[in-house]
Coordinates of C-alpha atoms and ligand atoms in Angstrom, one line a residue:
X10 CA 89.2 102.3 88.1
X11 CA 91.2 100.4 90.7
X12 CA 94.2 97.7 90.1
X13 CA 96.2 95.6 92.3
X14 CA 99.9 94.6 91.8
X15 CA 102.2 92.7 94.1
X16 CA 105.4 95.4 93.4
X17 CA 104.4 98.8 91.0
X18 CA 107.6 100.4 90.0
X19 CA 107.0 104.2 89.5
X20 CA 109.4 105.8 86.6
X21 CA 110.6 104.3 83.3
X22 CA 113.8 105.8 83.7
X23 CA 117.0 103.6 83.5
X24 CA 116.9 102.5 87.5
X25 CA 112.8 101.9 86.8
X26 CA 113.3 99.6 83.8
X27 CA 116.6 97.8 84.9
X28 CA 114.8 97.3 88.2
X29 CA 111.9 95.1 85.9
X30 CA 114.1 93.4 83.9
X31 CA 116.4 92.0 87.3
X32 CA 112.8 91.0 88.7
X33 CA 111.4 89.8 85.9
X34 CA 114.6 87.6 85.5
X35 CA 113.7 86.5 88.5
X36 CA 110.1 85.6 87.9
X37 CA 109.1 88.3 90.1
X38 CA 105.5 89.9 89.7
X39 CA 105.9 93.9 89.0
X40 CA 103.9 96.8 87.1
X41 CA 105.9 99.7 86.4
X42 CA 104.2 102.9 85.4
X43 CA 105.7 106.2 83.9
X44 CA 104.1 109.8 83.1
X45 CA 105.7 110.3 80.3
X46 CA 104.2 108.8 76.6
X47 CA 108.0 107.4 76.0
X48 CA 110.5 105.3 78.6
X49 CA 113.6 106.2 79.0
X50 CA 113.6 109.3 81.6
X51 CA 116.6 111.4 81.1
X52 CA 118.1 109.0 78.4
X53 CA 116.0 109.7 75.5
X54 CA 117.6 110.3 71.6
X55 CA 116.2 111.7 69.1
X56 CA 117.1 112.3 65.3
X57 CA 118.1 115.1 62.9
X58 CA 118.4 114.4 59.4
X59 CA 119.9 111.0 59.6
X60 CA 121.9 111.6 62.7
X61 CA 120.9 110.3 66.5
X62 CA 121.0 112.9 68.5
X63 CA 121.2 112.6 72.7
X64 CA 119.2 114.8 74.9
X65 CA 122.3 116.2 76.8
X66 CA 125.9 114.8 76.1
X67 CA 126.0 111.4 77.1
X68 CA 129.0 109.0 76.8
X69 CA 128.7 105.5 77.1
X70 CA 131.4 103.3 79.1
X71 CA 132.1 100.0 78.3
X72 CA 133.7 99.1 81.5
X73 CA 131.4 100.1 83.9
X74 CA 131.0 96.9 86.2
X75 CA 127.5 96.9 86.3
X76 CA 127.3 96.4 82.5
X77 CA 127.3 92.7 83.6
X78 CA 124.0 92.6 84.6
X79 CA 122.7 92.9 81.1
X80 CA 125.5 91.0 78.8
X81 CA 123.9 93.1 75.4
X82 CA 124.7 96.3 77.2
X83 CA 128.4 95.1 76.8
X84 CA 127.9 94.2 72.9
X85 CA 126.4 97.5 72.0
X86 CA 128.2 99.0 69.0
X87 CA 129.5 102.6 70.0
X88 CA 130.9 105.0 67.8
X89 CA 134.3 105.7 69.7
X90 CA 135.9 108.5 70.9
X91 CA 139.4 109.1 70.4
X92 CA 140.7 108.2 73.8
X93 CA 142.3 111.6 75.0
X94 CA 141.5 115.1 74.4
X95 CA 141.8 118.3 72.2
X96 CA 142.6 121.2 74.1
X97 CA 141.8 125.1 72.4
X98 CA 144.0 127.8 73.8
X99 CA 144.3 131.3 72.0
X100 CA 142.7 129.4 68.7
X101 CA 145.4 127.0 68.5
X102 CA 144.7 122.5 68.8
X103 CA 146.5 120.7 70.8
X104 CA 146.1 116.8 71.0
X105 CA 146.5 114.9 73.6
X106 CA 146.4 111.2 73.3
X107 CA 145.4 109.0 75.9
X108 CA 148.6 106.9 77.0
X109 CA 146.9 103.7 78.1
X110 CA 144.7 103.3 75.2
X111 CA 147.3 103.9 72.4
X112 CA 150.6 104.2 74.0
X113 CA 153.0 105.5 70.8
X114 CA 150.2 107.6 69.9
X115 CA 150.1 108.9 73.6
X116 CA 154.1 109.9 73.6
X117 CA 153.5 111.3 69.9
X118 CA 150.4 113.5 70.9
X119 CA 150.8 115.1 74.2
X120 CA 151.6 118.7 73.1
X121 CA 149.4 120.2 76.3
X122 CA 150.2 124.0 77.0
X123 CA 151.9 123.7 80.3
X124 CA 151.6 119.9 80.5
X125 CA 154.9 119.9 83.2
X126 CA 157.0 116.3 83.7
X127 CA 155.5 116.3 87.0
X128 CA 151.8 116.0 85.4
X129 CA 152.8 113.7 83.2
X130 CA 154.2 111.2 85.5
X131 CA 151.7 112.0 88.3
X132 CA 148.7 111.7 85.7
X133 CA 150.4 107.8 84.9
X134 CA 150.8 107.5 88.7
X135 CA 147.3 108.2 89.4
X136 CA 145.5 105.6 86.9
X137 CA 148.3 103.0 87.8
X138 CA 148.6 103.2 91.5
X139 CA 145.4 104.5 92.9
X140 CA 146.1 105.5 96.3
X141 CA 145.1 102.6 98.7
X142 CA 144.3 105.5 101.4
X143 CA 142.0 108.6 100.9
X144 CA 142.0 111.6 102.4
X145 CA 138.1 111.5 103.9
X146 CA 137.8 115.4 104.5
X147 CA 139.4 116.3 100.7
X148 CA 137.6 117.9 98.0
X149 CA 138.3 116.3 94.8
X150 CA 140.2 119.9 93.6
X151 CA 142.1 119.8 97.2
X152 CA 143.0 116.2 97.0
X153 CA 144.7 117.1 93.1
X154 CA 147.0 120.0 94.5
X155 CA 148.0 118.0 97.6
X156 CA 148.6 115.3 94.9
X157 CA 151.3 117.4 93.2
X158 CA 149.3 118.4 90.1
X159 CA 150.2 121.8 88.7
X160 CA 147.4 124.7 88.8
X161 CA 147.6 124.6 85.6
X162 CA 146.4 121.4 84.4
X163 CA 144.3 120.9 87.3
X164 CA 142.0 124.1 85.4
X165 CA 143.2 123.6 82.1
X166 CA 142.4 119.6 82.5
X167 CA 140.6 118.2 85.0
X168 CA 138.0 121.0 85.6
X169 CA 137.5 121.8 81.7
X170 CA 137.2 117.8 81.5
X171 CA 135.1 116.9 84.2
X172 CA 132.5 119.8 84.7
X173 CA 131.0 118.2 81.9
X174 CA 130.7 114.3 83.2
X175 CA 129.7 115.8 87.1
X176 CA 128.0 119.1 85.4
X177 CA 130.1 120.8 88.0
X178 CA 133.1 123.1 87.7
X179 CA 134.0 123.0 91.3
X180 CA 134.0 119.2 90.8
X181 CA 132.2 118.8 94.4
X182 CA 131.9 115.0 94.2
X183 CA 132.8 111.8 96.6
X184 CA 136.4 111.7 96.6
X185 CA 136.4 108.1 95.9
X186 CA 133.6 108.5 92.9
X187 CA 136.2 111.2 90.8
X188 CA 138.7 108.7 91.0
X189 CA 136.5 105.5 89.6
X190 CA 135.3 108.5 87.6
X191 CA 138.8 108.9 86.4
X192 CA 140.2 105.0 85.9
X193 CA 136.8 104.1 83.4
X194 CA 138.1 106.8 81.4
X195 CA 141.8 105.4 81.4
X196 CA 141.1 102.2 81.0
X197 CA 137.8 102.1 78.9
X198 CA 136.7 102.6 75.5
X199 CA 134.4 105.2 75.5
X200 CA 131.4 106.4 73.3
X201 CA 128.3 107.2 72.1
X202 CA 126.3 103.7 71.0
X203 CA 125.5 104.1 67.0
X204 CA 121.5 104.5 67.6
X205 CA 122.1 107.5 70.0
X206 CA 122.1 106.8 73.9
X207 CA 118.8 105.7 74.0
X208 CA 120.2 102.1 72.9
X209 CA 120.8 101.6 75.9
X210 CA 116.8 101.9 77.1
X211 CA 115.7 99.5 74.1
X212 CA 118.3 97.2 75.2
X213 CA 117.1 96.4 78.7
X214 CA 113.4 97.2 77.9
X215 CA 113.3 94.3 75.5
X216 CA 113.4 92.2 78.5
X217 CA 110.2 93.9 80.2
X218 CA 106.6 92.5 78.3
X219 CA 105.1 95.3 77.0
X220 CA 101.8 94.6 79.0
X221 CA 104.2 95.2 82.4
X222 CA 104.4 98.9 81.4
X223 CA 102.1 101.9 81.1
X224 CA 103.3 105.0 80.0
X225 CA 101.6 108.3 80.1
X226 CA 100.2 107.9 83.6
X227 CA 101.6 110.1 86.3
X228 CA 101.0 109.4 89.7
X229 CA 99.8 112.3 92.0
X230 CA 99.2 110.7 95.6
X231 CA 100.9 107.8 97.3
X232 CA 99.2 105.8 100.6
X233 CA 100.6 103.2 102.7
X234 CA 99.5 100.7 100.1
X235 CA 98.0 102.5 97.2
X236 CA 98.8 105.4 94.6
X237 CA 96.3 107.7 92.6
X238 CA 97.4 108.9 88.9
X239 CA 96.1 112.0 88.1
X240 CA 92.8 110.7 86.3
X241 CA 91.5 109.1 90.0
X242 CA 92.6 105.8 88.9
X243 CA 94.2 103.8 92.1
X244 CA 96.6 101.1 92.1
X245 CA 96.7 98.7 95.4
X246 CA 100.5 97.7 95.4
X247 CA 102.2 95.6 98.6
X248 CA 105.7 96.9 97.4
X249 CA 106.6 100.4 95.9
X250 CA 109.0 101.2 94.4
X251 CA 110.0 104.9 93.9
X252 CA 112.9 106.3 91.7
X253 CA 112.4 109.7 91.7
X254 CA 112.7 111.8 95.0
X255 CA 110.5 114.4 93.8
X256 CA 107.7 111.3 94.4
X257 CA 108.6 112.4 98.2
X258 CA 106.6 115.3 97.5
X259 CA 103.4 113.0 97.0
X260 CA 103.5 111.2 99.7
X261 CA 100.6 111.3 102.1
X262 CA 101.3 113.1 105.7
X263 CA 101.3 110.2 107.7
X264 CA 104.1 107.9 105.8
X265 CA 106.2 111.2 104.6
X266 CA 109.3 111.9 106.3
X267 CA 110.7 114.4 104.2
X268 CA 114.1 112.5 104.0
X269 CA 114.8 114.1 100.1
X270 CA 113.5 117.5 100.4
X271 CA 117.1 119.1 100.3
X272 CA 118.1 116.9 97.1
X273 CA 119.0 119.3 94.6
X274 CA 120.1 118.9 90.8
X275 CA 122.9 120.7 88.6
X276 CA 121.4 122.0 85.2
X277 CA 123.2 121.7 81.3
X278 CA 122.0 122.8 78.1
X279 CA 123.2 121.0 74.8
X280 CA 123.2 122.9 71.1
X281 CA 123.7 120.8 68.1
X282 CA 124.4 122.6 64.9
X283 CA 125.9 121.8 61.4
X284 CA 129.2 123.2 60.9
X285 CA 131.8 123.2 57.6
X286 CA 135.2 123.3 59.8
X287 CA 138.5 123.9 59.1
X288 CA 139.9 120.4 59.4
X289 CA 138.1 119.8 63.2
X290 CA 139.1 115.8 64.1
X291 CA 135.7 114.4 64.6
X292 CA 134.6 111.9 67.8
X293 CA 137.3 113.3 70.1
X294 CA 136.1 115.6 73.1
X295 CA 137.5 119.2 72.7
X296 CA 138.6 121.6 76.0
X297 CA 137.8 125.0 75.7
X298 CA 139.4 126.5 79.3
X299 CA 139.0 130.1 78.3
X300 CA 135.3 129.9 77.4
X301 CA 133.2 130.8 80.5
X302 CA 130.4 129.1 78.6
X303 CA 131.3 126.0 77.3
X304 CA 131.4 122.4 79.1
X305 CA 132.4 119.8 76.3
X306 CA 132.6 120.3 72.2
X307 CA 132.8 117.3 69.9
X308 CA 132.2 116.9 66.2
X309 CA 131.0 114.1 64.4
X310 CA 131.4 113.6 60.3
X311 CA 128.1 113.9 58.5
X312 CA 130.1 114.3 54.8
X313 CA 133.0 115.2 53.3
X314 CA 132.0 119.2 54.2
X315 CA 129.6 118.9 56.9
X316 CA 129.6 118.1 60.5
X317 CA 127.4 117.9 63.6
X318 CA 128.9 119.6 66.1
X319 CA 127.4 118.7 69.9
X320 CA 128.1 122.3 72.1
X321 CA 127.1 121.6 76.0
X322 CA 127.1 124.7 78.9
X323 CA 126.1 124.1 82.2
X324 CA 124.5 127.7 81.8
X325 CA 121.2 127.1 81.1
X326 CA 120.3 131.0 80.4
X327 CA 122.6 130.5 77.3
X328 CA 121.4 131.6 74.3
X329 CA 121.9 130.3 70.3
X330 CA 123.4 133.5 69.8
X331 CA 125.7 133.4 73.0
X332 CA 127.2 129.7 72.1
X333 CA 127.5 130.8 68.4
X334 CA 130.1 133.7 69.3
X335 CA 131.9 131.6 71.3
X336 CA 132.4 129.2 69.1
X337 CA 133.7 131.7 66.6
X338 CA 136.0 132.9 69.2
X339 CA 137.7 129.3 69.5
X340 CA 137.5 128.4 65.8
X341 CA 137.6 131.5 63.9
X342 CA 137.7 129.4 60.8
X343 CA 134.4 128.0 61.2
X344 CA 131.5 128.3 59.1
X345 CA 128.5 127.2 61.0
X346 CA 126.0 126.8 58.2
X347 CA 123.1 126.3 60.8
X348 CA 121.9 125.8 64.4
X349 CA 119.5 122.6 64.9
X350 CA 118.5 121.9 68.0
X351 CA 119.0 122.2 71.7
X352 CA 117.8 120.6 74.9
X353 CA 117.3 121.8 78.7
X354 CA 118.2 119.5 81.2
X355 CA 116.5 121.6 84.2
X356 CA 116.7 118.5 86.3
X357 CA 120.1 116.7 85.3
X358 CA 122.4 115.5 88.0
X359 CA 121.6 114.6 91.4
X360 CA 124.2 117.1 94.0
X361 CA 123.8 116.3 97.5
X362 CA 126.8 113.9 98.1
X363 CA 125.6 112.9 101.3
X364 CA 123.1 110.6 100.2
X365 CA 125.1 108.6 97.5
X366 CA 125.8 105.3 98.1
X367 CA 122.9 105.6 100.7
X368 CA 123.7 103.6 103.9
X369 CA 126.8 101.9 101.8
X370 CA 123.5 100.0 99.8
X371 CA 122.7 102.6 96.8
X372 CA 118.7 102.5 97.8
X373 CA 116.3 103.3 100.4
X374 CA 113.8 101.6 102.4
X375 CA 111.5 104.3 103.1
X376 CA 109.1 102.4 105.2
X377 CA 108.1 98.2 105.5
X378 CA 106.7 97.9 102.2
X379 CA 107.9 101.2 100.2
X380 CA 111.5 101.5 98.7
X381 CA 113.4 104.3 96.9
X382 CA 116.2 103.6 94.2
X383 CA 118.1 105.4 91.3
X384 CA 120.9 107.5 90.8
X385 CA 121.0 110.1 93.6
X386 CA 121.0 106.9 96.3
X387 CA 124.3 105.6 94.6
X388 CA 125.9 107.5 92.3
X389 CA 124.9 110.0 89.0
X390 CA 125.6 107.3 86.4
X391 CA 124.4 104.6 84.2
X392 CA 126.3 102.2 86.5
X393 CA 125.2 104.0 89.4
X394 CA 121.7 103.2 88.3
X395 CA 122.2 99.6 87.3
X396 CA 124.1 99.8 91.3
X397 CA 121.0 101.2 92.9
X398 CA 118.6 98.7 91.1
X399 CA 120.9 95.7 91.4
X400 CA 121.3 96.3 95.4
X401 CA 117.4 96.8 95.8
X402 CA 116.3 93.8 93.7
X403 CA 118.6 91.2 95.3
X404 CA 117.6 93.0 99.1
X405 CA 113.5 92.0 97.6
X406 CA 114.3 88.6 97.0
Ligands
LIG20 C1 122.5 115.6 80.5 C2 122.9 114.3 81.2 C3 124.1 113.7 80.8 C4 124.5 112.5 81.4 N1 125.7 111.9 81.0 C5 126.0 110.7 81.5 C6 127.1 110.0 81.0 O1 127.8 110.5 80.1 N2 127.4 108.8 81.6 C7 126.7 108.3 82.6 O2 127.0 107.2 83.0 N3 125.6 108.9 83.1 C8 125.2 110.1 82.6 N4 124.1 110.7 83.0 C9 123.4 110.2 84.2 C10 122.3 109.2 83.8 O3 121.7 109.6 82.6 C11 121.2 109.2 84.9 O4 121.9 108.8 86.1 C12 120.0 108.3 84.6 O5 119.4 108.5 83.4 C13 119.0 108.5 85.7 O6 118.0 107.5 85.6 P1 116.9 107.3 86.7 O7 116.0 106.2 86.2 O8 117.5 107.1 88.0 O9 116.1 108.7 86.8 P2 115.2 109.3 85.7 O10 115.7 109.1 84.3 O11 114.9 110.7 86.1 O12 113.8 108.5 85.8 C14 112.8 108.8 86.7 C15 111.5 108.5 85.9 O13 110.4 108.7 86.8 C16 109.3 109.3 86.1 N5 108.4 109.9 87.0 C17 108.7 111.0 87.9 N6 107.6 111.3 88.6 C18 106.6 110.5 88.2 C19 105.2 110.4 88.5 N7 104.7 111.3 89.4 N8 104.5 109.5 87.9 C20 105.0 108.6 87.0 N9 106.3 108.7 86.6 C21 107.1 109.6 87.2 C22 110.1 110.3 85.2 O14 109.2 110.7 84.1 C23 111.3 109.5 84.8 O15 111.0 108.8 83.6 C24 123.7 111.9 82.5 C25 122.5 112.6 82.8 C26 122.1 113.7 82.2 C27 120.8 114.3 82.5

């Protein structure tokens, strides 16, 4: 069978679909075609006995700028974390409140183990005044000592914090991302929307006619002006639109350049099991930095006795077993009545720095009529994503 298209978006992922809803806001022919049988790409929830469940820890920001784009991304109703953190060192809790978001709270709960003055003020300091000047050859870890910030809490912090948003424990990201990074969680409420992550897809995919998309079709060569799924079928397009770089890989000899060959992507694995705990605060992200093993911990109410509690390691080799003993090391007290579920996120975030915010314009014009976008051309985020897509539709039009 053959087809013809004016623009065929390839990948229903969050930069594929917010790409069709900006041009079909502006009554723009597209076709957007995804291999999988369901849209969503590496946003996708699922459910266990009544709860949602997200494939891979996912917060949800409510400040990210690009939220704008789609006003209902803005109204979504998140179950909130507690702004701040718990930290777990030698089985003891100690709350920490987020100052900006509930300021008596914040001077109340701030009991971190080694959390000097100095931190303190330069931690206020930093989400305040954010300096107007950046080192351009820091690391994000080099840039924190020369800051002033104790070894201490930059470990016991913002490593044990933020391996889990960049899935990296060296934190090896653009200076000036870690810090935007760093103010939405100041400023922002934070969260996980009620329906599980995946709102966020249904959201924006309302706006796309369902006859615009066809899942379940993978594409397996791409031409100067056509692509052929893996059934034969060719679709003509005058514009592509690519956003995945493994798609690089399909490219036909005489348009590829190999530009993405060296992208590479960082790897988590998320358990979910049922726990009765000894008095665990639910919807507040815990800190374990003694566990080799664990990235972020949070528990969420199911009853009076239970709780779902969301476990996430950036070691995919990890087994039940492994994450259950660790767990029993932090909170001894614990009774996990049973393990549920767990996902593997092989290919999670994008790592090669040197290609986000591509050419300062978050996508890539590959050639005169094919175009890539998504999150490793801007940045490893929902907002990058929304960036990427926003940049390339309003370059189209
Ligand atoms: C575990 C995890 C946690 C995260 N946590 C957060 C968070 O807390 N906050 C935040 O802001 N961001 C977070 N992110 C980042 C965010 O989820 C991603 O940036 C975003 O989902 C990437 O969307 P995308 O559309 O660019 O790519 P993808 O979702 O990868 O979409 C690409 C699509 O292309 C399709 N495709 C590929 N090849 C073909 C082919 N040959 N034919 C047809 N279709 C094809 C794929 O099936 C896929 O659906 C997280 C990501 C992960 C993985």
């Amino acid at each position: 069978m053959s087809y013809s298209y004016s623009t065929i978006i390839v990948g229903a992922g969050l930069t594929g679909l917010s790409t069709a809803a900006l041009l079909e806001k502006n009554h723009k022919d597209y076709f957007l075609i995804e291999k999988d049988t369901e849209i969503g790409g590496k946003i996708k929830s699922s459910e266990i006995k009544g709860w949602s469940i997200d494939h891979g820890f996912h917060v949800f920001i409510k400040e990210y700028p690009n939220l704008s784009l789609f006003p209902d991304l803005k109204r979504c109703e998140l179950i909130n974390f507690e702004p701040g953190f718990i930290i777990i060192k030698n089985q003891k809790a100690y709350k920490n409140i987020n100052i900006f978001k509930k300021f008596f709270n914040g001077l109340i709960h701030n009991n971190f183990p080694g959390f000097s003055l100095k931190d303190k003020f330069l931690i206020l300091k930093l989400s305040l005044v954010p300096p107007s000047y950046l080192p351009k050859n820091n690391s994000v870890l080099e840039f924190l000592q020369e800051y002033g910030f104790s070894k201490r809490f930059i470990n016991d912090f913002f490593i044990n914090f933020f391996q889990g948003v960049f899935l990296d424990k060296k934190l090896d990201v653009p200076l000036s991302y870690f810090l935007f990074i760093f103010k939405m969680f100041s400023i922002s409420d934070v969260g996980i929307p009620k329906g599980g992550i995946k709102e966020i897809i249904s959201i924006i995919s309302k706006r796309i006619p369902e006859s615009k998309i066809k899942t379940g079709v993978s594409i397996n060569e791409i031409y100067k002006n056509k692509i052929v799924t893996d059934e034969g079928n060719e679709y003509y397009f005058k514009k592509l639109i690519c956003t995945d770089s493994l798609l690089e890989k399909k490219f036909d000899a005489t348009i590829k350049k190999n530009l993405f060959g060296e992208i590479c992507y960082s790897s988590t694995k998320c358990f979910y099991f049922i726990v009765e705990p000894e008095n665990n605060p639910e919807n507040i992200i815990h800190l374990l930095p003694q566990s080799e093993l664990i990235s972020s911990l949070y528990f969420r109410k199911r009853n009076s006795k239970e709780m779902l509690m969301s476990v996430s390691t950036l070691n995919c080799e990890a087994t039940v077993e492994d994450v259950e003993k660790q767990i029993l090391d932090h909170f001894p007290k614990i009774n996990i009545i049973k393990f549920q579920k767990s996902f593997e996120i092989q290919k999670a975030l994008p790592k090669n720095k040197k290609f986000f915010n591509y050419n300062n314009e978050n996508f890539c014009k590959y050639n005169e009529n094919i175009f890539f976008a998504g999150d490793f051309l801007s940045n490893p985020s929902i907002n990058g994503c929304l960036e990427s897509s926003k940049s390339l539709v309003r370059f189209l039009s």
